[in-house]
Coordinates of C-alpha atoms in Angstrom, one line a residue:
M1 CA 0.1 0.0 0.0
A2 CA 1.2 3.6 -0.6
S3 CA 1.9 6.1 2.0
P4 CA -0.4 9.3 2.3
T5 CA 2.5 11.5 2.4
H6 CA 3.4 13.3 -1.0
E7 CA 6.7 12.7 -2.2
A8 CA 8.4 14.0 -5.4
G9 CA 7.9 10.6 -6.9
D10 CA 4.1 10.7 -6.3
V11 CA 3.8 14.1 -8.2
V12 CA 5.6 12.7 -11.2
A13 CA 3.4 9.6 -11.0
H14 CA 0.2 11.6 -11.1
G15 CA 1.3 13.3 -14.4
G16 CA 3.7 15.9 -14.0
A17 CA 4.7 19.1 -12.2
A18 CA 3.0 21.1 -9.5
F19 CA 0.2 23.5 -10.2
P20 CA 1.8 26.4 -12.1
P21 CA 0.5 29.3 -10.0
F22 CA 1.9 27.9 -7.1
E23 CA 5.2 27.0 -8.8
P24 CA 7.9 29.5 -7.4
S25 CA 9.7 29.4 -10.6
T26 CA 6.9 31.0 -12.6
F27 CA 6.3 33.9 -10.1
P28 CA 8.3 36.4 -12.0
S29 CA 6.4 35.8 -15.4
Q30 CA 3.0 35.7 -13.5
L31 CA 3.8 39.1 -12.0
L32 CA 4.9 40.4 -15.4
W33 CA 1.6 39.1 -16.9
L34 CA -0.3 40.6 -14.0
A35 CA 1.2 43.9 -14.4
I36 CA 0.5 44.0 -18.2
A37 CA -3.1 42.9 -17.7
F38 CA -3.5 45.4 -15.0
G39 CA -2.1 48.1 -17.1
L40 CA -4.3 47.1 -20.2
L41 CA -7.3 46.9 -18.1
Y42 CA -6.6 50.3 -16.6
Y43 CA -5.9 51.7 -19.9
V44 CA -9.3 50.4 -21.2
M45 CA -11.2 51.6 -18.1
N46 CA -9.5 55.0 -18.2
R47 CA -10.0 55.5 -22.0
V48 CA -13.2 53.8 -22.8
I49 CA -15.5 52.9 -19.7
V50 CA -14.7 55.8 -17.3
P51 CA -15.5 58.4 -19.9
R52 CA -18.7 56.7 -20.8
F53 CA -19.7 56.5 -17.2
H54 CA -18.8 60.1 -17.0
G55 CA -21.0 61.0 -20.0
V56 CA -23.8 59.1 -18.6
V57 CA -23.5 60.8 -15.2
E58 CA -23.0 64.2 -16.7
T59 CA -26.2 63.5 -19.0
R60 CA -28.1 62.3 -15.9
E61 CA -27.2 65.4 -13.9
V62 CA -28.3 67.6 -16.9
T63 CA -31.4 65.8 -17.2
V64 CA -32.1 65.8 -13.6
A65 CA -31.3 69.5 -13.4
R66 CA -33.5 70.3 -16.3
D67 CA -36.3 68.3 -14.9
L68 CA -36.0 70.1 -11.6
D69 CA -36.1 73.4 -13.3
A70 CA -39.2 72.2 -15.3
A71 CA -40.7 71.1 -12.1
A72 CA -39.9 74.4 -10.3
T73 CA -41.3 76.3 -13.3
A74 CA -44.4 74.2 -13.4
K75 CA -44.8 74.7 -9.6
R76 CA -44.6 78.5 -10.1
N77 CA -47.1 78.4 -12.9
A78 CA -49.4 76.3 -10.9
E79 CA -49.2 78.7 -7.9
A80 CA -49.7 81.7 -10.1
A81 CA -52.7 80.0 -11.7
G82 CA -54.1 79.0 -8.1
T83 CA -53.6 82.6 -7.1
A84 CA -55.3 83.9 -10.1
Y85 CA -58.1 81.3 -9.6
E86 CA -58.5 82.5 -5.9
T87 CA -58.6 86.2 -7.1
A88 CA -61.0 85.4 -9.7
L89 CA -63.2 83.6 -7.4
A90 CA -63.0 86.3 -4.9
D91 CA -64.0 88.8 -7.5
A92 CA -66.8 86.5 -8.7
K93 CA -68.1 86.3 -5.2
S94 CA -67.9 90.1 -4.5
S95 CA -69.6 90.8 -8.0
A96 CA -72.2 88.2 -7.1
Q97 CA -72.8 89.7 -3.7
A98 CA -73.0 93.3 -5.2
I99 CA -75.4 92.0 -8.0
A100 CA -77.6 90.3 -5.3
S101 CA -77.5 93.6 -3.2
K102 CA -78.4 95.7 -6.0
T103 CA -81.2 93.5 -7.2
R104 CA -82.4 93.2 -3.7
D105 CA -82.5 96.9 -3.2
A106 CA -84.1 97.4 -6.6
M107 CA -86.9 94.9 -5.7
Q108 CA -87.3 96.5 -2.2
A109 CA -87.6 100.0 -3.8
E110 CA -90.1 98.6 -6.4
A111 CA -92.1 96.9 -3.7
D112 CA -92.1 100.0 -1.6
A113 CA -93.3 102.0 -4.6
K114 CA -96.1 99.6 -5.3
R115 CA -97.0 99.5 -1.5
R116 CA -97.0 103.4 -1.5
A117 CA -99.2 103.5 -4.5
L118 CA -101.5 100.9 -3.1
E119 CA -101.6 102.7 0.2
D120 CA -102.3 105.9 -1.7
D121 CA -105.1 104.3 -3.7
L122 CA -106.5 102.6 -0.6
A123 CA -106.5 106.0 1.2
E124 CA -108.2 107.7 -1.7
R125 CA -110.8 105.0 -1.8
L126 CA -111.3 105.2 1.9
A127 CA -111.6 109.0 1.7
A128 CA -114.2 108.6 -1.0
A129 CA -116.1 105.9 0.8
E130 CA -116.0 108.1 4.0
A131 CA -117.2 111.1 2.0
Q132 CA -119.9 108.9 0.4
I133 CA -120.9 107.5 3.9
S134 CA -121.0 110.9 5.3
A135 CA -123.2 112.2 2.5
R136 CA -125.6 109.1 2.8
K137 CA -125.6 109.6 6.6
T138 CA -126.5 113.3 6.2
E139 CA -129.2 112.4 3.5
A140 CA -130.4 109.6 5.8
M141 CA -130.6 111.9 8.8
A142 CA -132.5 114.5 6.6
N143 CA -135.0 111.7 5.6
V144 CA -135.1 110.5 9.2
R145 CA -136.5 113.8 10.4
G146 CA -139.0 113.6 7.6
I147 CA -139.9 110.1 8.4
A148 CA -140.1 110.9 12.1
E149 CA -142.5 113.9 11.3
E150 CA -144.7 111.7 9.1
T151 CA -144.6 108.8 11.6
A152 CA -145.5 111.3 14.4
I153 CA -148.3 112.7 12.4
A154 CA -149.7 109.3 11.7
I155 CA -149.5 108.0 15.1
V156 CA -151.3 111.1 16.7
E157 CA -153.7 111.0 13.9
R158 CA -154.7 107.3 14.8
I159 CA -154.8 107.8 18.5
S160 CA -156.8 111.0 18.4
G161 CA -158.4 110.8 15.2
R162 CA -157.2 114.2 13.9
A163 CA -153.9 115.3 12.4
P164 CA -151.7 117.7 14.1
A165 CA -150.2 120.7 12.5
P166 CA -147.0 119.9 10.8
E167 CA -145.3 122.9 12.5
S168 CA -146.2 121.7 16.0
V169 CA -144.7 118.2 15.2
S170 CA -141.6 119.9 13.9
A171 CA -141.2 122.0 17.0
A172 CA -141.7 119.0 19.3
L173 CA -139.0 117.0 17.4
D174 CA -136.7 120.0 17.7
R175 CA -137.3 120.0 21.4
Q176 CA -136.6 116.3 21.7
A177 CA -133.4 116.6 19.6
A178 CA -132.0 119.4 21.9
H179 CA -132.2 117.0 24.8

């Protein structure tokens, strides 16, 4: 049976030399190629990729700045529009209140004029009616005296059988009215 230790003969038995990156004799060439690969990668990064990233970043910064400016402008415009709207709304409210007040005053004045005209018409009718009532009352009172004289004459004639003199009846009615 073979021993678990690695001996130089075992390495050769397995097919050759040790793993090349761990081979101390290849370190200088590996370091050279590492330096060349790093330099080439640095050159490509510095000349191609970094300018592209830088261009993308600058483009993004410009786009963001432009968008922020546009947003600020839109905000100012919206605020101005809001202020204009509020002003227009306040003007419309005050105008509507003024129109309503003016209309109410005009309607009140019209109603007052109609009321005064109606009151004047009613006062004229009342005065005419009172004058008519007074005239009728005077006329009726004048007729009452005549009716009273005729009635008194008729009663005395019926009771006594003879008619009294109209002057004596008139004098009696005057005495009675004086009391």
